[in-house]
Structures are given as C-alpha cells and as structure tokens.
Amino acid sequence: MKLLVSLLVVGLLIPAVSTQALAQDDLMDLLNIDSSQVTRYTAATFKAIRIINGHSVETTKAKHLDFVISHRFDRLNKGPSEFFGLDYATLRLGFEYGLNDRLMIGVGRSSIEKTYDFFGKARLLRQSSGARRTPLSVTAFGSLAIDSRTPTQGGEFRQTTDRYVYCGQLLIARKFSDRLSLQISPTVLHRNRIKESFEQNTLVAVGVGGRFKLSKRISLNAEYYFVPGEQLGTKNQRIHHDALAVGFDIETGGHVFQLHFTNSFGMIEKQFIGQTGDAYGGRWQNGDIHWGFNLARTFNLGPRLGNAIR
Amino acid sequence: MKTIVTLFALSLLAGRATAQLFTAQTTETSFFSKAPLEDISAINRKIGVVMNTSTGDIAVKMQMTDFSFPNKLMQEHFNENYLESDKYPTATFRGKIQELIDFTKPGSYPVTVKGTFDLHGVKKERTLPGTVTVQAGKIALTSEFTVALADHRIEIPKLVFQKIAEVISVKNTWALVPYQRQ
C-alpha cells in the first residue's frame, strides 16, 4: 500500500516536473548544437584551383566540370606597333573535372609547343576547426606534359619519351583569415630532353603564393616560382628565369575571372617553371610582362536538386 | 486499493497528455530566385524546429552551410560572400501562432505566425502565412514567403554578370512529431 502511494506520488510528480521544465526552457535552447562536436572544414582558401599560373590547394567540386580558357598576350614592351602585345597571344584550353570533393583530374592543350597536359590533384589534408583541428591544407599534384609537334613544326625527337615532362608538387596552404591565405609549393620537374646542356633535366623548385582579399569579391594574388642554385645554368648562362605573377581574382556570381601580369608566356608547370625566358617569357625588369587571364565556365554533371521550388 | 491503482494509471496518462512539444522529423526549406543565366536555388533538409502546441510558440534554427546548391561554386560564394556563414552561421525564427488551433483534431488550418526572423545577423519582425495540418500523432507545417535581401543587409555586388533578384522566395515543408527528450 505504502509502495503504491509513493508510486502514485512519483507518477504524479514526474510529468508535472518535466512539463514545467519544458515550459520554462526556451524552445530555442532545444535546438542548440554543441559546435565543438562538429568539424568545420575551411572553405575557399583560394577562389580558384590556380593561384595564377600554378595550382592552389583547391580542387574542382564533385561532379563539376570546368571548361577553362586561358590566354597570355605578348610582352607589353613590344610597343605600340604590336599594340603592346595584344596582337598575339598563347592559349590553353582545358577540361577539368572533380571526381569527388577531394580528387580531380584535368586535361589541357597549350598552343606553346602544341603541348597536351594531363594532371591529377588529391586533397590529402583539409584545414578544419571544431571537433577535428587541422592547421593546414595539403594537396598533392602530378602532371604529364607532352610536346606533340611534328618535325616540320620544330618537334624533332629521337624517341617518343623525349616529348614527356613530368611534374610533382605538394601544395601546402593555410587560410589565416577571411582575407589572407598563403601557400608554399615544393616542386620537382623532370624533363626527359632539354635543349640547353647547362640546364639540369630534373629541376627542384619552390613556389610561394598567396591572396589578399581587397573586397568581398576581389582579391589580389601573387605567386613566385624560383629554381634555386645553378640548375638553369650560371648567372651568365641562364636564358630561363624565375616566374613572378601578380593579378586579381574577380568573382562574378558563380564564376571567377583571373586577370594578371606575369613574365612567363606559358601556363603549365613545364613552361612557367622551366621555360620562362627566351622565346616564352622574359624578365620583369626588362618590361617582358605578359597580360593574361584565366576564365572558367562550370557545369554541374551530378544530380540536380529534387524538390526545390520552381 | 482499486482507486489508487486507477489514480496511478490516470496520473501516468496525464503525464503523457502534457507532452505538448513537437519537433522536426523531416524538413525541407528551399529558396529560389529567377536569374537569366542560371536560376539560383538551394535546399536545406536539416532544419531544427520546436513547437509548443499549448502556447503556439515556435522556434526554428538552421545552419547556413547546410544549404545545398546544384552549383557548388555558387554554394561557396553564398557562404563566403553573401551570407558570411563564418560570421553568421545560423538563421533563426522565434514566433507564435496567432490562431487558436485544436491540435487534437485532425484537419488543415491556415495560420499566421508572428515573430522575429534573424538572418545574416539582422533581426526583422515578420508576420508569415502558413498552413498547419494535424494528422494522427503528426503535425505538418508549410509556409511560403519572400525575403528582401536588403532587409537583412545582404549585399548584391554591382559587378556580376548574373543579375540577382533583390527578393527571393522561400518555401518550408516540415513534418513534426512529439518531442522525445534524450
């Protein structure tokens, strides 16, 4: 009997207490999520998959295809008779595709030396905060460039593999704030055949680059690739130089335009790391500056939204 | 003795009847804006909703980064530049259903909800139309309204090739079930 009475009391109290507690709780409190339990990945370290010439840690989004058109006009110091270089330009057309959000592949064709390039990029580490904290983003990059010129076009090679140039990079970046992101890119470039005997077949280079957002939609980018030591010959021998580029990213609602000035005429690693100078570029101090742009149109090849209102 | 047992049973039942809180089971909030080049649309299926049926109070909370766009570049720009999701990660609504509804009676009731809509860190008093549909053990809430971007200080850049509408339409379809305290 006593037990039953206490049961009754408890039975009456439990719902009374809990109902009161619920009524007093702010409804909004029931919706709060402990943000330290969630991992937030840093988005948009860079606006595009290239800082300028070289690749950034970003990859094309899953199932998205970018059609990329890039131009570099001739040198500004060609003067008014060549319309400051605008009369002539080199071109790269590319198709670049995100297999998933961490893996992408691409293929391109450059007008310089009629070169086809194939590349892959994998995000190894993504900067994050919250439950799992990662201070840096790291992306691996690998590419193969093939010179497809025929002998009459200047492409005389003893064997097919002489046409190949390989490149491997580790892209390491951190978004320090909304506005500032910096990247360092250790690079190895191997050329099976070189024209100049004083150059090394295998070049070890380092790229440094970054962006600073001037406004929400415009950022100032800069990028410098240097090849230390005498890998490209002694100071007096050198005909190829380090590549420096400065430009702007302009976001135009779903698209990013990249406009820039650079001393390299080429747009792939083989060209801007190993061939800036001579026929394909020059030196900033001599006014060998090429104006150029990258622009991409993005297509979603993945599933569309189901029930979004029309 | 018998009375006590009955009383006990009744007290337990009474406890059940006082569970007036309903919370989201499945949700869908989407928005849409007509644009010449590519329409802008996104969908969020992770909306937090709690409703107190005895008072008509309702609270809604969503993470801006949970909005999914068909164009992921657009999604990135939405979070980075338009909604500034790092600074303002959530949108909330805290309001009250103005009509008295008998939530024990199945049926469809047009309602107006008055409350505070907090988006992009800017609070705005809104009176929103909607429909409450009571089914056995379930409540469906639907609502369609528009949001003027200027009201919430969401800037439209001047330099866009894609013209973005200044007012976007929002649609909510939420199914609520009795709240279970964890």
Short mmCIF file of C-alpha atoms in Angstrom, two decimals:
data_model
loop_
_atom_site.label_atom_id
_atom_site.label_comp_id
_atom_site.label_asym_id
_atom_site.label_seq_id
_atom_site.Cartn_x
_atom_site.Cartn_y
_atom_site.Cartn_z
CA MET A 1 0.00 0.00 0.00
CA LYS A 2 2.71 2.42 1.03
CA LEU A 3 4.56 1.50 -2.13
CA LEU A 4 1.51 2.25 -4.21
CA VAL A 5 1.07 5.64 -2.61
CA SER A 6 4.68 6.54 -3.26
CA LEU A 7 4.33 5.26 -6.82
CA LEU A 8 1.29 7.45 -7.21
CA VAL A 9 3.13 10.46 -5.86
CA VAL A 10 6.08 9.81 -8.11
CA GLY A 11 3.78 9.14 -11.04
CA LEU A 12 2.07 12.46 -10.49
CA LEU A 13 5.30 14.33 -9.91
CA ILE A 14 7.33 13.11 -12.86
CA PRO A 15 5.12 14.51 -15.58
CA ALA A 16 4.48 17.65 -13.53
CA VAL A 17 8.18 18.31 -13.11
CA SER A 18 9.14 17.53 -16.66
CA THR A 19 6.30 19.56 -18.14
CA GLN A 20 7.27 22.51 -16.03
CA ALA A 21 10.89 22.13 -17.02
CA LEU A 22 9.93 22.02 -20.70
CA ALA A 23 7.69 25.05 -20.38
CA GLN A 24 10.43 27.04 -18.77
CA ASP A 25 13.09 26.02 -21.24
CA ASP A 26 13.47 28.41 -24.08
CA LEU A 27 12.37 26.44 -27.12
CA MET A 28 15.47 27.70 -28.92
CA ASP A 29 17.72 26.01 -26.36
CA LEU A 30 16.43 22.65 -27.56
CA LEU A 31 17.84 23.43 -31.00
CA ASN A 32 21.35 24.34 -29.90
CA ILE A 33 24.08 22.09 -31.15
CA ASP A 34 27.41 21.92 -29.41
CA SER A 35 29.62 23.36 -32.13
CA SER A 36 32.77 21.82 -30.63
CA GLN A 37 31.35 18.42 -31.59
CA VAL A 38 31.23 19.32 -35.28
CA THR A 39 34.23 19.51 -37.63
CA ARG A 40 34.09 22.57 -39.85
CA TYR A 41 36.29 22.44 -42.93
CA THR A 42 37.74 25.73 -44.10
CA ALA A 43 36.16 26.68 -47.42
CA ALA A 44 37.61 28.86 -50.16
CA THR A 45 41.26 29.13 -49.15
CA PHE A 46 41.59 30.35 -52.73
CA LYS A 47 38.82 31.31 -55.11
CA ALA A 48 40.09 29.15 -57.94
CA ILE A 49 42.07 25.96 -58.47
CA ARG A 50 45.02 28.08 -59.63
CA ILE A 51 46.60 30.95 -57.73
CA ILE A 52 47.72 32.39 -61.07
CA ASN A 53 49.86 30.02 -63.19
CA GLY A 54 50.46 27.39 -60.55
CA HIS A 55 47.86 25.26 -58.85
CA SER A 56 46.29 26.09 -55.49
CA VAL A 57 45.14 23.59 -52.83
CA GLU A 58 41.59 23.90 -54.18
CA THR A 59 40.04 21.20 -56.34
CA THR A 60 37.03 21.31 -58.65
CA LYS A 61 33.90 20.35 -56.72
CA ALA A 62 32.44 16.83 -57.01
CA LYS A 63 30.86 16.03 -60.41
CA HIS A 64 31.55 19.55 -61.65
CA LEU A 65 33.25 20.14 -64.97
CA ASP A 66 35.19 23.32 -65.62
CA PHE A 67 35.85 24.45 -69.16
CA VAL A 68 38.88 26.69 -68.76
CA ILE A 69 40.11 29.23 -71.29
CA SER A 70 43.41 30.95 -70.54
CA HIS A 71 45.32 33.49 -72.59
CA ARG A 72 48.66 35.21 -72.22
CA PHE A 73 49.21 38.13 -74.54
CA ASP A 74 52.61 39.06 -75.89
CA ARG A 75 55.02 41.30 -73.97
CA LEU A 76 53.93 44.81 -73.04
CA ASN A 77 57.34 46.15 -74.19
CA LYS A 78 56.57 45.15 -77.79
CA GLY A 79 55.30 48.71 -78.04
CA PRO A 80 52.50 50.41 -79.98
CA SER A 81 53.22 48.71 -83.32
CA GLU A 82 52.30 45.36 -81.73
CA PHE A 83 49.55 47.07 -79.70
CA PHE A 84 51.58 46.40 -76.53
CA GLY A 85 51.49 42.66 -77.10
CA LEU A 86 47.76 42.34 -77.65
CA ASP A 87 48.22 41.42 -81.33
CA TYR A 88 49.48 37.98 -80.38
CA ALA A 89 48.60 35.53 -77.63
CA THR A 90 49.20 31.99 -76.44
CA LEU A 91 46.28 29.86 -75.41
CA ARG A 92 45.46 26.96 -73.16
CA LEU A 93 42.11 25.20 -73.29
CA GLY A 94 41.29 22.78 -70.51
CA PHE A 95 38.65 20.42 -69.23
CA GLU A 96 38.93 19.86 -65.51
CA TYR A 97 36.65 17.56 -63.54
CA GLY A 98 36.01 16.79 -59.86
CA LEU A 99 35.71 13.03 -59.30
CA ASN A 100 34.68 13.80 -55.73
CA ASP A 101 35.31 16.68 -53.35
CA ARG A 102 38.90 15.57 -52.76
CA LEU A 103 40.05 14.25 -56.13
CA MET A 104 40.19 15.89 -59.53
CA ILE A 105 41.61 15.28 -63.00
CA GLY A 106 42.24 17.55 -65.93
CA VAL A 107 43.42 17.68 -69.49
CA GLY A 108 44.61 20.69 -71.42
CA ARG A 109 46.15 21.81 -74.63
CA SER A 110 48.58 24.70 -74.87
CA SER A 111 49.43 26.44 -78.10
CA ILE A 112 53.09 26.67 -76.97
CA GLU A 113 54.90 23.64 -78.46
CA LYS A 114 51.43 22.14 -79.15
CA THR A 115 51.53 20.63 -75.71
CA TYR A 116 48.93 18.34 -74.18
CA ASP A 117 48.89 18.18 -70.42
CA PHE A 118 47.24 15.67 -68.09
CA PHE A 119 47.05 16.20 -64.38
CA GLY A 120 45.56 14.86 -61.18
CA LYS A 121 45.13 16.53 -57.83
CA ALA A 122 44.26 14.96 -54.47
CA ARG A 123 43.43 16.73 -51.23
CA LEU A 124 45.41 14.92 -48.56
CA LEU A 125 44.60 17.21 -45.66
CA ARG A 126 41.96 19.87 -45.23
CA GLN A 127 42.26 22.77 -42.82
CA SER A 128 39.49 22.45 -40.22
CA SER A 129 38.27 23.66 -36.84
CA GLY A 130 35.87 22.26 -34.25
CA ALA A 131 35.98 18.60 -33.26
CA ARG A 132 38.96 17.87 -35.51
CA ARG A 133 41.51 20.62 -35.89
CA THR A 134 43.91 20.74 -38.80
CA PRO A 135 46.06 23.83 -39.22
CA LEU A 136 46.89 23.35 -42.92
CA SER A 137 45.52 22.12 -46.21
CA VAL A 138 47.77 19.84 -48.21
CA THR A 139 47.08 18.81 -51.80
CA ALA A 140 49.24 16.57 -53.99
CA PHE A 141 49.61 17.41 -57.66
CA GLY A 142 51.04 15.35 -60.51
CA SER A 143 51.16 16.06 -64.24
CA LEU A 144 52.49 14.86 -67.56
CA ALA A 145 53.07 17.27 -70.45
CA ILE A 146 53.58 16.01 -73.99
CA ASP A 147 55.08 18.07 -76.82
CA SER A 148 53.04 16.99 -79.86
CA ARG A 149 54.88 18.96 -82.58
CA THR A 150 55.79 17.21 -85.81
CA PRO A 151 59.36 17.58 -87.17
CA THR A 152 58.20 20.27 -89.63
CA GLN A 153 56.73 22.20 -86.70
CA GLY A 154 60.06 22.07 -84.86
CA GLY A 155 59.42 18.90 -82.90
CA GLU A 156 62.37 16.65 -83.67
CA PHE A 157 62.74 13.92 -81.07
CA ARG A 158 64.79 10.73 -81.11
CA GLN A 159 62.14 8.85 -79.19
CA THR A 160 58.60 9.46 -78.06
CA THR A 161 59.50 9.68 -74.37
CA ASP A 162 61.72 12.68 -75.18
CA ARG A 163 58.48 14.59 -75.60
CA TYR A 164 57.46 13.98 -71.96
CA VAL A 165 57.86 16.26 -68.98
CA TYR A 166 56.71 15.17 -65.52
CA CYS A 167 55.83 17.34 -62.57
CA GLY A 168 55.09 16.54 -58.94
CA GLN A 169 54.08 19.08 -56.31
CA LEU A 170 53.00 19.26 -52.73
CA LEU A 171 50.72 22.26 -52.26
CA ILE A 172 50.64 23.40 -48.64
CA ALA A 173 48.38 26.28 -47.68
CA ARG A 174 46.73 27.96 -44.78
CA LYS A 175 43.84 30.40 -44.72
CA PHE A 176 44.99 32.74 -41.97
CA SER A 177 41.88 34.89 -42.04
CA ASP A 178 38.94 35.69 -44.28
CA ARG A 179 41.27 37.87 -46.29
CA LEU A 180 44.70 36.27 -46.19
CA SER A 181 45.76 32.84 -47.50
CA LEU A 182 49.33 31.75 -48.15
CA GLN A 183 50.75 28.74 -49.94
CA ILE A 184 54.13 27.12 -50.38
CA SER A 185 54.59 24.61 -53.19
CA PRO A 186 57.69 22.38 -53.25
CA THR A 187 58.03 21.14 -56.82
CA VAL A 188 60.01 18.58 -58.79
CA LEU A 189 60.01 18.90 -62.57
CA HIS A 190 61.65 16.30 -64.76
CA ARG A 191 62.36 16.94 -68.46
CA ASN A 192 63.39 13.89 -70.46
CA ARG A 193 65.11 16.07 -73.02
CA ILE A 194 66.49 19.59 -72.68
CA LYS A 195 67.78 21.99 -75.32
CA GLU A 196 70.46 23.68 -73.20
CA SER A 197 73.28 21.45 -71.98
CA PHE A 198 73.96 23.69 -68.95
CA GLU A 199 70.47 23.03 -67.57
CA GLN A 200 69.53 20.12 -65.33
CA ASN A 201 66.96 17.59 -66.54
CA THR A 202 65.42 17.48 -63.10
CA LEU A 203 64.58 20.83 -61.53
CA VAL A 204 63.78 21.25 -57.86
CA ALA A 205 61.75 24.43 -57.43
CA VAL A 206 59.74 26.17 -54.75
CA GLY A 207 56.63 28.19 -55.34
CA VAL A 208 55.24 30.69 -52.88
CA GLY A 209 51.94 32.40 -53.39
CA GLY A 210 49.04 34.00 -51.67
CA ARG A 211 45.93 36.05 -51.88
CA PHE A 212 44.67 39.07 -50.05
CA LYS A 213 41.02 39.97 -50.41
CA LEU A 214 40.60 43.65 -51.23
CA SER A 215 36.82 43.36 -51.03
CA LYS A 216 34.35 40.52 -50.68
CA ARG A 217 34.65 39.70 -54.35
CA ILE A 218 38.06 40.89 -55.45
CA SER A 219 41.36 39.54 -54.23
CA LEU A 220 44.94 40.46 -55.02
CA ASN A 221 47.07 37.41 -55.81
CA ALA A 222 50.80 36.99 -56.18
CA GLU A 223 52.94 33.99 -56.99
CA TYR A 224 56.66 33.41 -57.34
CA TYR A 225 58.36 30.21 -58.50
CA PHE A 226 62.08 30.06 -58.04
CA VAL A 227 64.62 27.48 -59.10
CA PRO A 228 67.50 27.72 -56.62
CA GLY A 229 71.19 27.30 -57.41
CA GLU A 230 72.53 26.80 -60.91
CA GLN A 231 70.02 24.23 -62.08
CA LEU A 232 69.18 26.50 -65.01
CA GLY A 233 72.83 27.42 -65.56
CA THR A 234 75.17 30.04 -64.10
CA LYS A 235 74.13 33.67 -63.92
CA ASN A 236 75.79 34.38 -67.26
CA GLN A 237 74.50 31.24 -68.99
CA ARG A 238 70.88 31.49 -67.87
CA ILE A 239 68.26 32.10 -70.51
CA HIS A 240 65.35 30.95 -68.35
CA HIS A 241 64.28 32.89 -65.28
CA ASP A 242 62.13 32.61 -62.18
CA ALA A 243 58.45 33.28 -62.75
CA LEU A 244 56.67 36.07 -60.95
CA ALA A 245 52.98 36.80 -61.42
CA VAL A 246 50.65 39.36 -59.88
CA GLY A 247 46.94 39.55 -60.52
CA PHE A 248 43.37 39.80 -59.39
CA ASP A 249 40.62 37.26 -58.79
CA ILE A 250 37.25 38.75 -59.60
CA GLU A 251 34.22 36.78 -58.58
CA THR A 252 31.22 37.42 -60.76
CA GLY A 253 28.47 35.35 -59.20
CA GLY A 254 29.20 31.70 -59.88
CA HIS A 255 32.29 32.41 -61.98
CA VAL A 256 35.79 33.58 -61.21
CA PHE A 257 37.84 35.72 -63.58
CA GLN A 258 41.57 35.84 -63.02
CA LEU A 259 43.40 38.76 -64.60
CA HIS A 260 47.13 39.01 -64.19
CA PHE A 261 50.57 40.15 -65.25
CA THR A 262 53.40 37.64 -65.50
CA ASN A 263 56.83 37.27 -67.06
CA SER A 264 56.00 33.78 -68.37
CA PHE A 265 54.28 33.12 -71.67
CA GLY A 266 53.32 29.54 -70.81
CA MET A 267 50.63 28.40 -68.41
CA ILE A 268 51.65 24.90 -67.33
CA GLU A 269 54.39 23.87 -64.88
CA LYS A 270 56.77 22.69 -67.57
CA GLN A 271 56.61 26.09 -69.22
CA PHE A 272 56.49 28.62 -66.40
CA ILE A 273 59.00 26.85 -64.14
CA GLY A 274 61.50 25.69 -66.77
CA GLN A 275 60.91 27.89 -69.82
CA THR A 276 60.24 31.44 -68.61
CA GLY A 277 62.56 33.45 -70.79
CA ASP A 278 63.98 33.13 -74.31
CA ALA A 279 61.00 32.54 -76.63
CA TYR A 280 58.47 32.02 -73.85
CA GLY A 281 58.80 34.91 -71.46
CA GLY A 282 61.42 37.17 -70.02
CA ARG A 283 62.28 39.35 -67.06
CA TRP A 284 60.14 41.89 -65.25
CA GLN A 285 62.96 44.44 -65.08
CA ASN A 286 63.20 44.43 -68.90
CA GLY A 287 59.48 45.02 -69.29
CA ASP A 288 58.88 41.47 -70.54
CA ILE A 289 55.45 41.44 -68.97
CA HIS A 290 52.54 39.44 -70.34
CA TRP A 291 48.98 40.41 -69.57
CA GLY A 292 46.66 37.44 -69.37
CA PHE A 293 43.57 35.85 -67.92
CA ASN A 294 42.06 32.56 -66.83
CA LEU A 295 38.33 32.12 -67.02
CA ALA A 296 36.24 29.07 -66.31
CA ARG A 297 32.68 28.07 -67.01
CA THR A 298 31.42 25.49 -64.52
CA PHE A 299 28.94 22.76 -65.41
CA ASN A 300 27.28 20.50 -62.85
CA LEU A 301 27.19 16.95 -64.24
CA GLY A 302 25.94 15.48 -60.96
CA PRO A 303 22.39 15.12 -59.66
CA ARG A 304 20.28 18.26 -59.73
CA LEU A 305 18.08 19.33 -56.84
CA GLY A 306 14.94 17.29 -56.36
CA ASN A 307 12.15 19.28 -54.77
CA ALA A 308 13.45 22.80 -54.87
CA ILE A 309 10.66 25.18 -55.71
CA ARG A 310 10.28 26.39 -59.24
CA MET B 1 -6.87 -0.03 -3.47
CA LYS B 2 -8.56 -0.18 -6.82
CA THR B 3 -8.99 3.57 -6.77
CA ILE B 4 -5.32 4.07 -6.09
CA VAL B 5 -4.31 1.88 -9.00
CA THR B 6 -6.73 3.75 -11.25
CA LEU B 7 -5.41 7.07 -9.99
CA PHE B 8 -1.87 5.93 -10.63
CA ALA B 9 -2.76 4.83 -14.14
CA LEU B 10 -4.53 8.13 -14.73
CA SER B 11 -1.58 10.10 -13.45
CA LEU B 12 0.68 8.35 -15.94
CA LEU B 13 -1.76 9.11 -18.74
CA ALA B 14 -2.00 12.69 -17.64
CA GLY B 15 1.76 12.87 -17.90
CA ARG B 16 1.57 11.74 -21.48
CA ALA B 17 -1.11 14.21 -22.38
CA THR B 18 1.09 17.09 -21.22
CA ALA B 19 3.78 16.35 -23.84
CA GLN B 20 2.93 19.39 -25.92
CA LEU B 21 6.26 19.79 -27.61
CA PHE B 22 6.67 18.80 -31.22
CA THR B 23 9.95 18.67 -33.05
CA ALA B 24 11.17 18.21 -36.61
CA GLN B 25 11.14 14.77 -38.16
CA THR B 26 11.71 15.60 -41.80
CA THR B 27 12.24 19.12 -43.02
CA GLU B 28 12.82 20.92 -46.25
CA THR B 29 13.49 24.60 -46.65
CA SER B 30 14.34 25.88 -50.08
CA PHE B 31 14.73 29.20 -51.78
CA PHE B 32 14.59 30.24 -55.35
CA SER B 33 15.48 33.23 -57.43
CA LYS B 34 15.00 33.60 -61.14
CA ALA B 35 18.19 34.63 -62.90
CA PRO B 36 18.87 34.99 -66.61
CA LEU B 37 21.93 32.75 -66.89
CA GLU B 38 21.29 30.12 -64.26
CA ASP B 39 18.44 30.12 -61.71
CA ILE B 40 19.58 30.30 -58.12
CA SER B 41 18.12 27.63 -55.88
CA ALA B 42 19.17 25.79 -52.76
CA ILE B 43 17.71 23.32 -50.33
CA ASN B 44 18.29 22.57 -46.65
CA ARG B 45 16.96 19.34 -45.14
CA LYS B 46 18.43 19.79 -41.66
CA ILE B 47 16.16 22.42 -40.14
CA GLY B 48 15.71 22.43 -36.36
CA VAL B 49 12.07 23.13 -35.40
CA VAL B 50 10.37 23.00 -31.99
CA MET B 51 6.72 23.88 -31.44
CA ASN B 52 4.74 24.08 -28.22
CA THR B 53 1.15 23.20 -29.17
CA SER B 54 -0.33 24.50 -25.93
CA THR B 55 1.03 28.01 -26.40
CA GLY B 56 1.58 28.11 -30.17
CA ASP B 57 5.22 29.10 -29.63
CA ILE B 58 7.60 28.02 -32.36
CA ALA B 59 11.38 28.14 -32.69
CA VAL B 60 13.34 27.44 -35.89
CA LYS B 61 17.08 27.25 -36.37
CA MET B 62 19.16 26.33 -39.41
CA GLN B 63 22.84 26.26 -40.33
CA MET B 64 23.51 28.32 -43.44
CA THR B 65 26.22 25.88 -44.56
CA ASP B 66 23.58 23.13 -44.76
CA PHE B 67 22.03 24.77 -47.83
CA SER B 68 22.88 22.66 -50.85
CA PHE B 69 23.14 24.28 -54.29
CA PRO B 70 23.25 22.50 -57.64
CA ASN B 71 26.27 24.65 -58.47
CA LYS B 72 28.83 24.14 -55.70
CA LEU B 73 30.78 27.23 -56.70
CA MET B 74 27.61 29.21 -56.12
CA GLN B 75 27.27 27.49 -52.73
CA GLU B 76 30.78 28.54 -51.81
CA HIS B 77 30.07 32.14 -52.81
CA PHE B 78 26.74 32.09 -50.96
CA ASN B 79 28.52 31.15 -47.73
CA GLU B 80 31.65 33.19 -48.24
CA ASN B 81 30.34 36.47 -49.59
CA TYR B 82 26.58 36.78 -49.44
CA LEU B 83 25.57 35.23 -46.10
CA GLU B 84 29.04 35.34 -44.50
CA SER B 85 28.39 32.00 -42.80
CA ASP B 86 31.60 32.15 -40.75
CA LYS B 87 30.35 35.31 -39.05
CA TYR B 88 26.63 34.46 -39.05
CA PRO B 89 26.40 30.65 -39.09
CA THR B 90 22.68 30.32 -38.38
CA ALA B 91 19.31 31.78 -39.29
CA THR B 92 16.59 31.63 -36.64
CA PHE B 93 12.90 32.34 -36.28
CA ARG B 94 11.18 32.73 -32.93
CA GLY B 95 7.43 33.28 -33.11
CA LYS B 96 3.93 32.46 -32.07
CA ILE B 97 0.97 31.09 -33.98
CA GLN B 98 -1.72 33.78 -33.76
CA GLU B 99 -4.76 31.50 -34.19
CA LEU B 100 -6.07 29.06 -31.58
CA ILE B 101 -5.89 25.60 -33.05
CA ASP B 102 -7.22 22.37 -31.61
CA PHE B 103 -4.17 20.19 -32.15
CA THR B 104 -6.15 17.09 -31.12
CA LYS B 105 -8.48 17.42 -34.11
CA PRO B 106 -7.14 16.28 -37.48
CA GLY B 107 -7.53 18.84 -40.20
CA SER B 108 -5.87 21.64 -42.13
CA TYR B 109 -5.72 25.12 -40.65
CA PRO B 110 -4.45 28.30 -42.27
CA VAL B 111 -2.37 30.23 -39.76
CA THR B 112 -0.30 33.36 -39.39
CA VAL B 113 2.88 33.27 -37.36
CA LYS B 114 4.24 36.45 -35.84
CA GLY B 115 7.79 36.64 -34.67
CA THR B 116 11.42 37.59 -35.15
CA PHE B 117 13.38 36.41 -38.17
CA ASP B 118 17.13 36.61 -37.68
CA LEU B 119 19.14 36.25 -40.89
CA HIS B 120 22.69 37.46 -41.62
CA GLY B 121 22.78 38.93 -38.09
CA VAL B 122 19.86 41.26 -38.82
CA LYS B 123 16.61 40.77 -36.90
CA LYS B 124 13.32 41.59 -38.52
CA GLU B 125 9.76 41.35 -37.19
CA ARG B 126 7.68 39.32 -39.63
CA THR B 127 4.13 38.03 -39.86
CA LEU B 128 4.25 34.96 -42.06
CA PRO B 129 1.42 32.94 -43.58
CA GLY B 130 1.35 29.18 -43.35
CA THR B 131 -0.72 26.04 -43.03
CA VAL B 132 -0.86 23.64 -40.11
CA THR B 133 -2.10 20.15 -40.92
CA VAL B 134 -2.86 17.92 -37.94
CA GLN B 135 -2.70 14.21 -38.55
CA ALA B 136 -2.59 11.31 -36.10
CA GLY B 137 0.50 11.95 -33.96
CA LYS B 138 1.99 14.27 -36.57
CA ILE B 139 1.84 17.91 -37.50
CA ALA B 140 2.74 19.22 -40.92
CA LEU B 141 3.78 22.83 -41.30
CA THR B 142 4.09 24.54 -44.64
CA SER B 143 4.85 28.15 -45.39
CA GLU B 144 5.82 30.29 -48.36
CA PHE B 145 7.07 33.82 -48.11
CA THR B 146 9.60 36.21 -49.59
CA VAL B 147 12.75 37.71 -48.16
CA ALA B 148 14.09 41.05 -49.35
CA LEU B 149 17.88 40.79 -49.29
CA ALA B 150 18.20 44.49 -48.39
CA ASP B 151 16.16 43.89 -45.19
CA HIS B 152 18.97 41.69 -43.91
CA ARG B 153 21.84 43.71 -45.32
CA ILE B 154 22.77 41.01 -47.81
CA GLU B 155 24.73 42.86 -50.46
CA ILE B 156 24.29 42.22 -54.14
CA PRO B 157 27.55 43.03 -55.87
CA LYS B 158 27.45 45.56 -58.66
CA LEU B 159 29.97 43.62 -60.68
CA VAL B 160 28.06 40.49 -61.55
CA PHE B 161 27.27 39.22 -64.95
CA GLN B 162 24.46 37.25 -63.42
CA LYS B 163 21.78 39.64 -62.21
CA ILE B 164 20.47 38.55 -58.83
CA ALA B 165 16.89 39.33 -57.78
CA GLU B 166 16.51 41.59 -54.77
CA VAL B 167 13.69 39.49 -53.35
CA ILE B 168 13.86 35.72 -53.12
CA SER B 169 11.04 33.29 -52.41
CA VAL B 170 11.36 30.81 -49.58
CA LYS B 171 9.38 27.62 -49.12
CA ASN B 172 9.17 25.47 -45.99
CA THR B 173 7.74 21.97 -45.68
CA TRP B 174 8.24 20.50 -42.24
CA ALA B 175 6.83 17.38 -40.55
CA LEU B 176 6.77 17.44 -36.75
CA VAL B 177 6.38 14.59 -34.28
CA PRO B 178 6.08 14.60 -30.45
CA TYR B 179 9.33 15.65 -28.80
CA GLN B 180 11.37 12.90 -27.16
CA ARG B 181 13.77 14.14 -24.54
CA GLN B 182 17.13 12.42 -24.86
#
